[in-house]
């Protein structure tokens, strides 16, 4: 027989003494208040706390502050570390989504979807797996052991000569002409020579990335399967990882570049991690010298200089991928000597040339290309190609690293809002100092100088089309080294700058504005405005310049417009009555056409499916943004 309850429901709820068990009827309290004396309550059991509800709007900073304060300290820290890492969409103190590290396509959390519904009256219709299902994967190549024949030796040398004379080498300084000649000799030498296996792997890797770019236009060679060459280089790498040498590092970084060109950033990151370890073993992270680029170097000095170049190439990739994918960087700045090369700015900033001078340079470049075959037998020591530029700017890469460490490391996620805002302000000031060191032609800026910037870009675009119509060589996208490299440098600096401004100030989304702290609220507003303006500038710039990007950079550059789209979208949701809201929606809706103009190397079914996903995502953001504008006005957009 169940034991009778000691107190009725009413007395139990009020924690008062109940005499119902003694009277056998209603207790004294229930009788005096005229309510039934019941015993129907359920046995209390531990209950899980209900999930937190989303804020009604993305602008309710005060409500998010109160909800955050109700969370215990340790629990709140765990939530911040889990939800506010790189690659997350964090607005007004709430984690609303995340960027797919493989494709850059965002997806929203359930809280983000509820927030969108609260501001638009519509639920988002987005595939949760859109960013993953068409993410680049490794091609299914036939299973084979090492044994693929190397291409003709003379053809490889011709590829090397063309590579060294190209603007492609300026951005991807993966091999040194003198040292790679030795690698070629070893790869085609006797089978019993030590190092032949690693040399063959390096040659296969080199052919995999340069053959698709230079074959046909500059070098006549039998058809080469770049993917098969990359697979052969990977197979040959198996027994080489124990022996860290420069040839192995070159092979790893060339394969990294090949995987990046193919859009397989996960595989590229794995090659990068191994290459960094090998560079550390070779002390490349602390090798510093003050020689100038044209100084005569001994063979050991040349090897040391090239190792340092490979380190800086890895450093740039490390910080770019960390910001794009949200993965922690591999290289720790505190263990590296980051003294910049004395020649890092040599030849980067060219004065503008007249049309006659450009024609003379084009004729000289054509003559040089025609003589490339006869020069390939010469010793590369007699050639002095210009120093490399690397992707973007080395100083800017150092600032990217500081942004990762000060704004998105596990330690930084636990700092008070005031310290976070101070770190944002200091990084913004450092970024502005960097911007002011650039020549005016290359110095990026936000909206105030945008119209002048676009006028320059339109002139460059018209000149580019005129060049394309002149010769078949330029129809393949290769103009003179001066034109192509200078144009690409201009685009890289602008896109990297806008993206970093967005990344720095988007970190303020983790803060919750305190009502009685005007300085904190003002700092949040400023960061929000700068993040939005950088996003506008990204899409405006790509409208004019997207078609001139190199196809090899598509899978890195694609993260920039996707990030800008999300920032603009949530800004429309935050303040649909803003004067620029409608223009932002138009800019957002046109982003699909902008992305379609970005060159992609080798359109396959996978690229087409990916672009379809991007179209669907942009169209849905445009629909929801218009719904937000109409919803705030009191009428139904649909």
Coordinates of C-alpha atoms in Angstrom, one line a residue:
X1 CA 0.0 0.0 0.0
X2 CA 1.5 3.4 -1.0
X3 CA 2.5 5.6 1.8
X4 CA 0.1 8.6 2.3
X5 CA 1.5 12.0 1.4
X6 CA 2.4 14.1 4.4
X7 CA 1.2 17.4 2.9
X8 CA -1.4 18.4 0.3
X9 CA -0.5 20.0 -3.0
X10 CA -1.2 23.6 -1.8
X11 CA 0.7 23.3 1.5
X12 CA 3.6 21.5 -0.2
X13 CA 3.9 24.2 -2.8
X14 CA 3.9 26.9 0.0
X15 CA 6.2 24.9 2.3
X16 CA 3.7 25.2 5.2
X17 CA 2.6 22.6 7.7
X18 CA -0.4 20.5 6.6
X19 CA -2.8 18.8 9.0
X20 CA -4.9 16.9 6.4
X21 CA -3.5 13.5 7.6
X22 CA -4.7 14.3 11.1
X23 CA -8.2 15.7 10.2
X24 CA -8.9 13.1 7.5
X25 CA -10.5 15.8 5.3
X26 CA -9.4 19.2 4.0
X27 CA -6.6 20.8 5.8
X28 CA -7.0 24.0 7.8
X29 CA -5.3 26.2 5.1
X30 CA -7.4 24.8 2.2
X31 CA -10.6 25.1 4.3
X32 CA -10.0 28.7 5.2
X33 CA -9.2 29.6 1.5
X34 CA -12.0 27.7 0.0
X35 CA -9.9 25.5 -2.3
X36 CA -9.9 21.7 -2.7
X37 CA -7.3 19.8 -0.8
X38 CA -5.7 17.6 -3.4
X39 CA -2.8 15.1 -3.5
X40 CA -2.3 14.8 -7.3
X41 CA 1.2 16.2 -7.7
X42 CA 3.8 14.0 -9.3
X43 CA 6.9 12.8 -7.5
X44 CA 9.6 15.4 -8.1
X45 CA 12.5 14.1 -10.2
X46 CA 15.6 15.9 -11.5
X47 CA 14.7 17.6 -14.8
X48 CA 17.0 18.8 -17.5
X49 CA 17.0 22.5 -18.0
X50 CA 15.0 23.5 -21.1
X51 CA 17.1 24.7 -24.0
X52 CA 17.6 28.4 -24.2
X53 CA 15.3 30.2 -26.6
X54 CA 16.7 32.5 -29.3
X55 CA 16.5 36.2 -29.0
X56 CA 13.6 37.8 -30.8
X57 CA 15.9 40.0 -32.8
X58 CA 19.6 40.1 -33.5
X59 CA 19.8 43.6 -32.1
X60 CA 18.6 42.8 -28.6
X61 CA 22.0 43.2 -26.9
X62 CA 20.6 43.9 -23.5
X63 CA 18.4 40.8 -23.4
X64 CA 21.4 38.6 -24.5
X65 CA 23.4 40.2 -21.7
X66 CA 20.9 39.2 -19.1
X67 CA 20.5 35.7 -20.5
X68 CA 24.3 35.3 -20.5
X69 CA 24.6 36.5 -16.9
X70 CA 22.1 33.8 -15.8
X71 CA 24.5 31.1 -16.9
X72 CA 27.1 30.0 -14.4
X73 CA 30.7 31.1 -14.9
X74 CA 32.2 27.7 -15.8
X75 CA 29.3 26.7 -18.0
X76 CA 29.4 30.0 -19.8
X77 CA 33.1 29.6 -20.5
X78 CA 32.6 26.1 -22.0
X79 CA 29.9 27.4 -24.2
X80 CA 32.0 30.3 -25.5
X81 CA 35.0 28.1 -26.3
X82 CA 32.7 25.7 -28.2
X83 CA 30.6 28.2 -30.0
X84 CA 32.8 31.2 -30.7
X85 CA 35.8 29.7 -32.5
X86 CA 37.1 30.7 -35.9
X87 CA 34.6 29.9 -38.6
X88 CA 31.5 30.5 -36.4
X89 CA 28.8 33.1 -37.0
X90 CA 28.5 34.8 -33.7
X91 CA 26.2 37.8 -33.4
X92 CA 24.8 39.6 -30.3
X93 CA 26.2 37.0 -28.0
X94 CA 24.6 34.0 -29.8
X95 CA 26.1 31.3 -32.1
X96 CA 23.8 31.5 -35.2
X97 CA 25.8 29.3 -37.6
X98 CA 29.1 28.1 -39.0
X99 CA 31.1 28.1 -42.2
X100 CA 31.8 24.7 -43.8
X101 CA 35.6 24.3 -43.6
X102 CA 35.6 22.4 -46.9
X103 CA 33.5 24.6 -49.1
X104 CA 32.9 27.9 -47.3
X105 CA 29.1 27.6 -47.6
X106 CA 27.5 28.6 -44.3
X107 CA 24.8 26.7 -42.5
X108 CA 22.7 27.9 -39.6
X109 CA 22.2 26.4 -36.1
X110 CA 18.7 25.8 -34.8
X111 CA 19.1 29.0 -32.8
X112 CA 20.1 30.8 -35.9
X113 CA 17.0 29.5 -37.8
X114 CA 14.8 30.6 -34.9
X115 CA 16.4 34.0 -35.0
X116 CA 15.8 34.3 -38.8
X117 CA 12.2 33.3 -38.3
X118 CA 11.7 35.9 -35.6
X119 CA 13.0 38.7 -37.9
X120 CA 11.5 37.6 -41.2
X121 CA 8.4 35.6 -40.4
X122 CA 9.8 32.8 -42.6
X123 CA 11.8 29.7 -41.8
X124 CA 15.0 29.3 -43.9
X125 CA 14.9 26.6 -46.6
X126 CA 18.5 25.6 -46.8
X127 CA 20.1 22.2 -47.1
X128 CA 22.1 21.5 -44.0
X129 CA 24.5 19.3 -46.0
X130 CA 24.9 21.7 -49.0
X131 CA 28.4 22.7 -48.0
X132 CA 29.5 19.1 -47.4
X133 CA 27.8 17.0 -50.1
X134 CA 29.6 18.8 -53.0
X135 CA 32.8 19.5 -51.1
X136 CA 35.8 18.5 -53.2
X137 CA 37.0 15.0 -52.5
X138 CA 40.0 13.1 -53.8
X139 CA 39.6 11.7 -57.3
X140 CA 39.2 8.0 -57.6
X141 CA 42.4 7.1 -59.4
X142 CA 43.4 3.5 -60.4
X143 CA 45.3 1.8 -57.6
X144 CA 48.9 1.6 -58.7
X145 CA 52.3 1.3 -57.2
X146 CA 55.2 3.6 -58.0
X147 CA 56.3 3.1 -61.5
X148 CA 54.9 5.9 -63.7
X149 CA 57.4 7.0 -66.2
X150 CA 58.8 10.5 -65.9
X151 CA 58.0 12.9 -68.7
X152 CA 60.8 13.7 -71.2
X153 CA 63.7 15.3 -69.5
X154 CA 64.0 18.1 -72.0
X155 CA 60.3 18.9 -71.7
X156 CA 60.6 19.1 -67.9
X157 CA 63.5 21.6 -68.3
X158 CA 61.4 23.6 -70.7
X159 CA 58.6 23.7 -68.1
X160 CA 61.1 24.8 -65.5
X161 CA 62.4 27.6 -67.8
X162 CA 58.9 28.8 -68.5
X163 CA 57.9 28.6 -64.8
X164 CA 61.0 30.7 -63.8
X165 CA 60.1 33.4 -66.3
X166 CA 56.4 33.5 -65.4
X167 CA 54.5 35.6 -63.0
X168 CA 53.2 32.3 -61.5
X169 CA 56.5 31.9 -59.8
X170 CA 56.2 35.2 -58.1
X171 CA 53.2 34.0 -56.1
X172 CA 54.2 30.3 -55.8
X173 CA 58.0 30.3 -55.3
X174 CA 58.1 26.5 -54.9
X175 CA 61.4 25.7 -56.6
X176 CA 64.7 27.4 -57.1
X177 CA 66.0 27.2 -60.6
X178 CA 69.6 26.2 -59.7
X179 CA 68.6 23.7 -57.0
X180 CA 65.8 22.1 -59.1
X181 CA 68.2 21.5 -62.0
X182 CA 70.1 19.3 -59.6
X183 CA 66.9 17.6 -58.6
X184 CA 66.1 16.9 -62.3
X185 CA 69.6 15.4 -62.8
X186 CA 69.2 13.1 -59.8
X187 CA 65.6 12.1 -60.8
X188 CA 66.8 11.0 -64.3
X189 CA 70.1 9.6 -63.0
X190 CA 71.1 6.0 -62.1
X191 CA 68.7 4.0 -60.0
X192 CA 71.1 3.3 -57.3
X193 CA 71.9 6.9 -56.4
X194 CA 70.8 8.0 -52.9
X195 CA 68.0 10.6 -53.1
X196 CA 66.7 9.5 -56.5
X197 CA 63.3 8.5 -55.1
X198 CA 62.7 11.8 -53.4
X199 CA 64.0 13.6 -56.6
X200 CA 61.5 11.7 -58.7
X201 CA 58.7 12.5 -56.3
X202 CA 59.6 16.2 -56.5
X203 CA 59.7 16.2 -60.3
X204 CA 56.3 14.4 -60.5
X205 CA 54.8 17.0 -58.1
X206 CA 56.3 19.9 -60.0
X207 CA 54.8 18.6 -63.3
X208 CA 51.4 18.1 -61.7
X209 CA 51.0 21.9 -61.0
X210 CA 52.8 23.5 -64.0
X211 CA 51.7 21.2 -66.8
X212 CA 48.1 22.4 -66.8
X213 CA 49.1 26.0 -66.8
X214 CA 52.0 26.1 -69.4
X215 CA 51.3 23.2 -71.7
X216 CA 50.1 24.3 -75.1
X217 CA 50.7 28.0 -74.6
X218 CA 54.4 27.8 -74.0
X219 CA 55.6 24.2 -73.9
X220 CA 54.9 21.5 -76.4
X221 CA 54.7 18.2 -74.5
X222 CA 52.8 15.0 -74.7
X223 CA 49.5 15.0 -72.7
X224 CA 50.3 14.8 -69.0
X225 CA 47.7 13.8 -66.4
X226 CA 48.4 16.2 -63.5
X227 CA 46.4 14.1 -61.1
X228 CA 48.3 11.0 -62.0
X229 CA 51.6 12.8 -61.5
X230 CA 50.4 14.0 -58.1
X231 CA 49.3 10.5 -57.1
X232 CA 52.7 9.1 -58.1
X233 CA 54.5 11.8 -56.1
X234 CA 52.4 10.9 -53.1
X235 CA 53.2 7.2 -53.5
X236 CA 56.9 7.9 -53.7
X237 CA 56.6 10.0 -50.5
X238 CA 55.9 7.0 -48.3
X239 CA 59.5 6.2 -47.4
X240 CA 60.8 9.7 -47.3
X241 CA 59.1 11.3 -44.3
X242 CA 61.8 10.0 -41.9
X243 CA 64.4 12.0 -43.8
X244 CA 63.5 15.7 -43.6
X245 CA 65.4 17.4 -46.4
X246 CA 64.6 20.3 -48.7
X247 CA 63.5 18.1 -51.6
X248 CA 60.9 16.4 -49.4
X249 CA 59.7 19.8 -48.2
X250 CA 59.4 21.0 -51.8
X251 CA 57.4 17.9 -52.7
X252 CA 55.0 18.3 -49.8
X253 CA 54.4 22.0 -50.5
X254 CA 53.9 21.4 -54.2
X255 CA 51.3 18.7 -53.4
X256 CA 49.8 21.1 -51.0
X257 CA 49.4 23.6 -53.8
X258 CA 48.0 21.0 -56.1
X259 CA 45.4 20.0 -53.6
X260 CA 44.5 23.6 -53.0
X261 CA 44.0 24.3 -56.7
X262 CA 41.7 21.3 -56.8
X263 CA 39.7 22.6 -53.8
X264 CA 40.7 19.9 -51.4
X265 CA 41.7 22.0 -48.5
X266 CA 41.6 19.2 -46.0
X267 CA 44.2 17.2 -47.9
X268 CA 46.2 20.4 -48.4
X269 CA 46.2 21.1 -44.7
X270 CA 47.5 17.6 -44.0
X271 CA 50.5 18.1 -46.4
X272 CA 51.0 21.5 -44.8
X273 CA 51.2 20.1 -41.3
X274 CA 53.9 17.5 -42.3
X275 CA 55.8 20.2 -44.3
X276 CA 55.9 22.5 -41.3
X277 CA 57.3 19.7 -39.1
X278 CA 60.0 19.1 -41.7
X279 CA 60.8 22.8 -41.9
X280 CA 61.1 23.0 -38.1
X281 CA 63.6 20.0 -38.3
X282 CA 65.6 22.0 -40.8
X283 CA 65.5 25.1 -38.6
X284 CA 63.9 27.1 -41.5
X285 CA 61.7 28.9 -38.9
X286 CA 64.8 30.6 -37.4
X287 CA 67.1 31.0 -40.5
X288 CA 67.6 34.7 -41.1
X289 CA 70.0 36.4 -43.4
X290 CA 70.4 39.9 -44.7
X291 CA 71.7 39.3 -48.2
X292 CA 70.1 41.0 -51.1
X293 CA 68.4 39.0 -53.9
X294 CA 71.0 39.7 -56.5
X295 CA 73.9 38.8 -54.3
X296 CA 76.1 36.0 -55.5
X297 CA 75.4 33.0 -53.3
X298 CA 77.2 29.7 -52.6
X299 CA 75.2 26.6 -53.0
X300 CA 74.7 26.2 -49.2
X301 CA 73.6 29.8 -48.9
X302 CA 71.2 29.3 -51.8
X303 CA 69.7 26.3 -50.1
X304 CA 69.3 28.2 -46.8
X305 CA 67.6 31.1 -48.7
X306 CA 65.2 28.8 -50.4
X307 CA 64.4 27.0 -47.2
X308 CA 63.4 30.4 -45.7
X309 CA 61.3 31.1 -48.8
X310 CA 59.5 27.8 -48.3
X311 CA 59.0 28.7 -44.6
X312 CA 57.3 32.0 -45.5
X313 CA 55.2 30.3 -48.1
X314 CA 54.0 27.8 -45.5
X315 CA 53.5 30.7 -43.0
X316 CA 51.2 32.6 -45.4
X317 CA 49.2 29.4 -46.2
X318 CA 48.9 28.6 -42.5
X319 CA 47.3 31.9 -41.5
X320 CA 45.0 32.1 -44.6
X321 CA 43.6 28.6 -44.0
X322 CA 43.2 29.2 -40.3
X323 CA 41.1 32.3 -40.9
X324 CA 39.1 30.7 -43.7
X325 CA 38.4 27.2 -42.3
X326 CA 38.4 27.9 -38.6
X327 CA 41.1 25.4 -37.9
X328 CA 44.0 26.4 -35.5
X329 CA 47.2 27.5 -37.2
X330 CA 50.1 25.1 -37.2
X331 CA 53.0 27.6 -36.9
X332 CA 53.4 29.3 -33.5
X333 CA 54.9 32.7 -33.9
X334 CA 56.5 32.7 -30.5
X335 CA 58.9 29.9 -31.7
X336 CA 59.8 31.6 -35.0
X337 CA 62.0 34.4 -36.0
X338 CA 59.7 36.5 -38.2
X339 CA 62.4 38.9 -39.5
X340 CA 61.3 39.7 -43.0
X341 CA 63.6 39.1 -46.0
X342 CA 65.5 42.2 -47.0
X343 CA 64.3 41.8 -50.6
X344 CA 60.6 41.1 -49.8
X345 CA 59.4 44.4 -51.4
X346 CA 61.9 44.5 -54.3
X347 CA 60.2 45.0 -57.6
X348 CA 56.6 44.7 -56.2
X349 CA 55.5 48.3 -56.7
X350 CA 55.8 49.2 -60.4
X351 CA 55.1 52.7 -61.8
X352 CA 52.3 52.8 -64.4
X353 CA 53.5 52.4 -68.0
X354 CA 52.2 54.0 -71.1
X355 CA 50.5 52.0 -73.9
X356 CA 53.6 52.2 -76.0
X357 CA 55.8 51.0 -73.2
X358 CA 53.4 48.1 -72.6
X359 CA 53.6 47.1 -76.3
X360 CA 57.4 47.1 -76.1
X361 CA 57.2 44.9 -73.0
X362 CA 54.8 42.6 -74.7
X363 CA 57.1 42.3 -77.7
X364 CA 60.1 41.6 -75.4
X365 CA 58.1 39.0 -73.5
X366 CA 57.1 37.3 -76.8
X367 CA 60.7 37.2 -77.9
X368 CA 61.8 35.8 -74.6
X369 CA 59.2 33.1 -74.8
X370 CA 60.4 32.1 -78.3
X371 CA 63.9 31.8 -77.0
X372 CA 63.0 29.8 -74.0
X373 CA 63.7 26.4 -75.6
X374 CA 67.2 27.4 -76.6
X375 CA 67.9 28.8 -73.2
X376 CA 66.8 25.8 -71.2
X377 CA 70.2 24.1 -71.6
X378 CA 71.9 27.1 -70.0
X379 CA 72.9 27.0 -66.4
X380 CA 70.2 28.7 -64.3
X381 CA 73.0 30.5 -62.3
X382 CA 73.2 33.0 -65.2
X383 CA 69.5 33.9 -64.8
X384 CA 68.3 36.4 -62.2
X385 CA 64.5 36.1 -61.9
X386 CA 62.9 38.7 -59.7
X387 CA 62.4 37.9 -56.0
X388 CA 59.1 36.2 -55.1
X389 CA 56.1 38.2 -53.7
X390 CA 54.2 35.3 -52.1
X391 CA 50.4 35.3 -52.0
X392 CA 49.4 38.7 -50.6
X393 CA 51.8 40.4 -48.2
X394 CA 54.1 38.9 -45.5
X395 CA 53.4 41.8 -43.0
X396 CA 49.6 41.2 -43.5
X397 CA 50.1 37.5 -42.8
X398 CA 51.7 38.4 -39.5
X399 CA 48.7 40.5 -38.6
X400 CA 46.4 37.6 -39.5
X401 CA 48.3 35.5 -37.1
X402 CA 47.9 38.1 -34.4
X403 CA 44.2 38.2 -35.1
X404 CA 43.9 34.4 -34.7
X405 CA 45.9 34.5 -31.4
X406 CA 44.4 37.6 -29.7
X407 CA 40.7 37.2 -30.9
X408 CA 40.1 33.5 -31.5
X409 CA 42.4 31.4 -29.4
X410 CA 40.9 29.4 -26.5
X411 CA 42.5 31.9 -24.0
X412 CA 41.1 34.9 -25.8
X413 CA 37.6 33.5 -25.8
X414 CA 37.5 33.7 -22.0
X415 CA 38.6 37.3 -21.6
X416 CA 36.2 40.0 -20.5
X417 CA 34.4 42.0 -23.1
X418 CA 36.4 45.1 -22.3
X419 CA 39.7 43.3 -23.1
X420 CA 38.3 41.8 -26.2
X421 CA 37.2 45.3 -27.5
X422 CA 40.7 46.6 -26.6
X423 CA 42.3 43.8 -28.6
X424 CA 40.0 44.6 -31.6
X425 CA 40.9 48.3 -31.4
X426 CA 44.7 47.6 -31.3
X427 CA 44.5 45.1 -34.2
X428 CA 42.5 47.6 -36.2
X429 CA 45.1 50.3 -35.6
X430 CA 47.9 47.9 -36.6
X431 CA 46.1 47.0 -39.8
X432 CA 45.6 50.7 -40.6
X433 CA 49.4 51.3 -40.1
X434 CA 50.1 48.5 -42.5
X435 CA 47.6 50.0 -45.0
X436 CA 49.3 53.4 -44.9
X437 CA 52.7 51.8 -45.7
X438 CA 51.5 50.7 -49.2
X439 CA 51.8 52.9 -52.3
X440 CA 48.5 54.7 -53.0
X441 CA 47.9 52.6 -56.1
X442 CA 47.8 49.5 -54.1
X443 CA 46.4 50.8 -50.8
X444 CA 42.9 49.4 -50.1
X445 CA 40.2 51.5 -48.5
X446 CA 36.6 51.1 -47.5
X447 CA 33.5 52.8 -48.9
X448 CA 34.7 56.5 -49.0
X449 CA 37.2 55.8 -51.8
X450 CA 35.2 53.1 -53.5
X451 CA 34.1 55.0 -56.5
X452 CA 37.6 56.2 -57.5
X453 CA 38.8 52.6 -56.9
X454 CA 36.1 51.2 -59.2
X455 CA 37.0 53.7 -62.0
X456 CA 40.6 52.4 -61.9
X457 CA 39.4 48.8 -62.0
X458 CA 37.1 49.5 -65.0
X459 CA 40.0 50.9 -66.9
X460 CA 42.1 47.9 -66.1
X461 CA 39.3 45.7 -67.1
X462 CA 38.9 47.4 -70.5
X463 CA 42.7 47.1 -71.1
X464 CA 42.6 43.5 -70.1
X465 CA 39.9 42.7 -72.7
X466 CA 41.9 44.5 -75.4
X467 CA 44.9 42.4 -74.6
X468 CA 42.9 39.2 -74.8
X469 CA 41.8 40.0 -78.4
X470 CA 45.4 40.5 -79.7
X471 CA 47.0 37.1 -79.4
X472 CA 46.1 33.5 -78.7
X473 CA 48.6 33.5 -75.8
X474 CA 46.7 36.2 -74.0
X475 CA 43.4 34.6 -74.8
X476 CA 44.5 31.8 -72.4
X477 CA 44.7 34.3 -69.6
X478 CA 48.5 34.9 -69.6
X479 CA 49.5 38.5 -70.2
X480 CA 52.9 40.0 -69.6
X481 CA 54.4 39.3 -66.2
X482 CA 54.1 43.0 -65.3
X483 CA 50.4 43.3 -66.1
X484 CA 49.3 40.0 -64.6
X485 CA 51.3 40.0 -61.4
X486 CA 50.6 43.6 -60.7
X487 CA 46.9 43.2 -61.2
X488 CA 46.8 40.1 -59.1
X489 CA 48.7 41.8 -56.3
X490 CA 46.2 44.6 -56.3
X491 CA 43.3 42.2 -56.0
X492 CA 44.9 40.1 -53.3
X493 CA 45.8 43.0 -51.1
X494 CA 42.3 44.4 -51.3
X495 CA 40.5 41.2 -50.8
X496 CA 42.8 40.1 -47.9
X497 CA 42.4 43.5 -46.3
X498 CA 38.6 43.6 -46.5
X499 CA 38.4 40.0 -45.2
X500 CA 40.7 40.7 -42.2
X501 CA 38.8 43.9 -41.3
X502 CA 35.6 41.7 -41.2
X503 CA 37.3 39.0 -39.2
X504 CA 38.7 41.4 -36.6
X505 CA 35.5 43.3 -36.0
X506 CA 33.2 40.3 -36.3
X507 CA 34.8 39.1 -33.0
X508 CA 32.8 41.8 -31.3
X509 CA 29.8 39.7 -32.0
X510 CA 30.7 37.7 -28.9
X511 CA 30.3 40.8 -26.7
X512 CA 27.0 41.7 -25.1
X513 CA 26.4 45.5 -24.8
X514 CA 26.1 46.7 -21.3
X515 CA 23.4 49.3 -20.9
X516 CA 25.3 51.5 -18.5
X517 CA 28.6 51.3 -20.4
X518 CA 28.5 53.9 -23.2
X519 CA 32.0 53.3 -24.3
X520 CA 31.5 49.5 -24.6
X521 CA 28.2 50.1 -26.6
X522 CA 30.0 52.6 -28.8
X523 CA 32.8 50.2 -29.5
X524 CA 30.3 47.5 -30.4
X525 CA 28.5 49.8 -32.8
X526 CA 31.8 50.9 -34.4
X527 CA 33.0 47.3 -34.9
X528 CA 29.6 46.3 -36.4
X529 CA 29.7 49.2 -38.9
X530 CA 33.3 48.4 -40.0
X531 CA 32.5 44.7 -40.4
X532 CA 29.5 45.6 -42.5
X533 CA 31.4 48.2 -44.6
X534 CA 34.2 45.7 -45.2
X535 CA 31.7 43.2 -46.4
X536 CA 30.1 45.7 -48.8
X537 CA 33.5 46.6 -50.1
X538 CA 34.3 42.9 -50.7
X539 CA 31.3 42.4 -52.9
X540 CA 31.6 45.7 -54.7
X541 CA 35.3 45.0 -55.5
X542 CA 34.5 41.5 -56.8
X543 CA 31.8 43.0 -59.0
X544 CA 34.6 44.7 -60.9
X545 CA 37.5 42.3 -60.5
X546 CA 36.2 38.8 -60.0
X547 CA 36.7 37.7 -63.6
X548 CA 40.5 38.6 -63.4
X549 CA 41.3 36.4 -60.4
X550 CA 43.5 33.4 -61.2
X551 CA 41.6 30.2 -61.3
X552 CA 44.1 28.5 -59.0
X553 CA 42.9 30.8 -56.1
X554 CA 39.2 30.1 -56.5
X555 CA 38.9 27.7 -53.5
X556 CA 40.6 30.3 -51.2
X557 CA 38.9 33.4 -52.6
X558 CA 35.4 31.8 -52.4
X559 CA 35.5 32.2 -48.6
X560 CA 35.6 36.0 -48.9
X561 CA 32.3 36.7 -50.6
X562 CA 30.5 34.0 -48.5
X563 CA 31.6 35.6 -45.3
X564 CA 30.6 39.1 -46.7
X565 CA 27.2 37.7 -47.6
X566 CA 26.4 36.5 -44.1
X567 CA 27.6 39.7 -42.5
X568 CA 25.3 41.8 -44.8
X569 CA 22.4 39.4 -44.3
X570 CA 22.4 39.7 -40.5
X571 CA 22.9 43.4 -40.7
X572 CA 19.7 43.6 -42.7
X573 CA 18.0 41.5 -40.0
X574 CA 19.4 43.7 -37.3
X575 CA 18.2 47.0 -38.8
X576 CA 15.8 46.6 -41.7
X577 CA 15.0 50.3 -41.5
X578 CA 18.6 51.4 -42.3
X579 CA 18.9 53.7 -45.3
X580 CA 21.2 51.2 -47.0
X581 CA 19.1 48.1 -46.3
X582 CA 17.6 47.9 -49.8
X583 CA 20.9 48.5 -51.5
X584 CA 22.5 45.8 -49.3
X585 CA 19.8 43.4 -50.3
X586 CA 20.4 44.1 -54.0
X587 CA 24.1 43.7 -53.5
X588 CA 23.5 40.4 -51.6
X589 CA 21.2 39.1 -54.4
X590 CA 23.7 39.9 -57.1
X591 CA 26.5 37.9 -55.4
X592 CA 25.6 34.8 -57.2
X593 CA 26.5 36.4 -60.6
X594 CA 29.7 37.7 -59.1
X595 CA 30.8 34.3 -57.9
X596 CA 30.0 32.8 -61.3
X597 CA 32.5 35.2 -62.9
X598 CA 35.3 33.9 -60.7
X599 CA 37.4 31.6 -62.8
X600 CA 37.5 28.0 -61.8
X601 CA 40.2 25.6 -63.1
X602 CA 38.5 22.8 -64.9
X603 CA 34.7 22.8 -64.6
X604 CA 33.5 19.3 -63.7
X605 CA 30.2 18.0 -62.4
X606 CA 31.4 18.6 -58.9
X607 CA 32.1 22.3 -59.6
X608 CA 28.7 22.7 -61.3
X609 CA 27.0 21.1 -58.3
X610 CA 28.9 23.4 -56.0
X611 CA 28.0 26.5 -57.9
X612 CA 24.3 25.3 -57.9
X613 CA 24.5 25.1 -54.1
X614 CA 25.9 28.6 -54.0
X615 CA 23.1 29.9 -56.2
X616 CA 20.5 28.3 -53.9
X617 CA 22.1 29.7 -50.8
X618 CA 22.4 33.3 -52.2
X619 CA 18.8 33.1 -53.6
X620 CA 17.5 32.0 -50.2
X621 CA 19.4 34.8 -48.4
X622 CA 18.0 37.3 -50.8
X623 CA 14.5 36.0 -50.2
X624 CA 14.8 36.1 -46.5
X625 CA 16.4 39.6 -46.5
X626 CA 13.4 40.9 -48.5
X627 CA 11.1 39.2 -46.1
X628 CA 12.8 41.0 -43.3
X629 CA 12.3 44.4 -44.9
X630 CA 8.7 43.7 -45.6
X631 CA 8.1 42.1 -42.2
X632 CA 9.4 45.2 -40.4
X633 CA 7.1 47.4 -42.5
X634 CA 4.0 45.3 -41.6
X635 CA 3.2 43.6 -44.9
X636 CA 3.9 40.2 -46.4
X637 CA 6.7 40.1 -49.1
X638 CA 5.4 36.8 -50.4

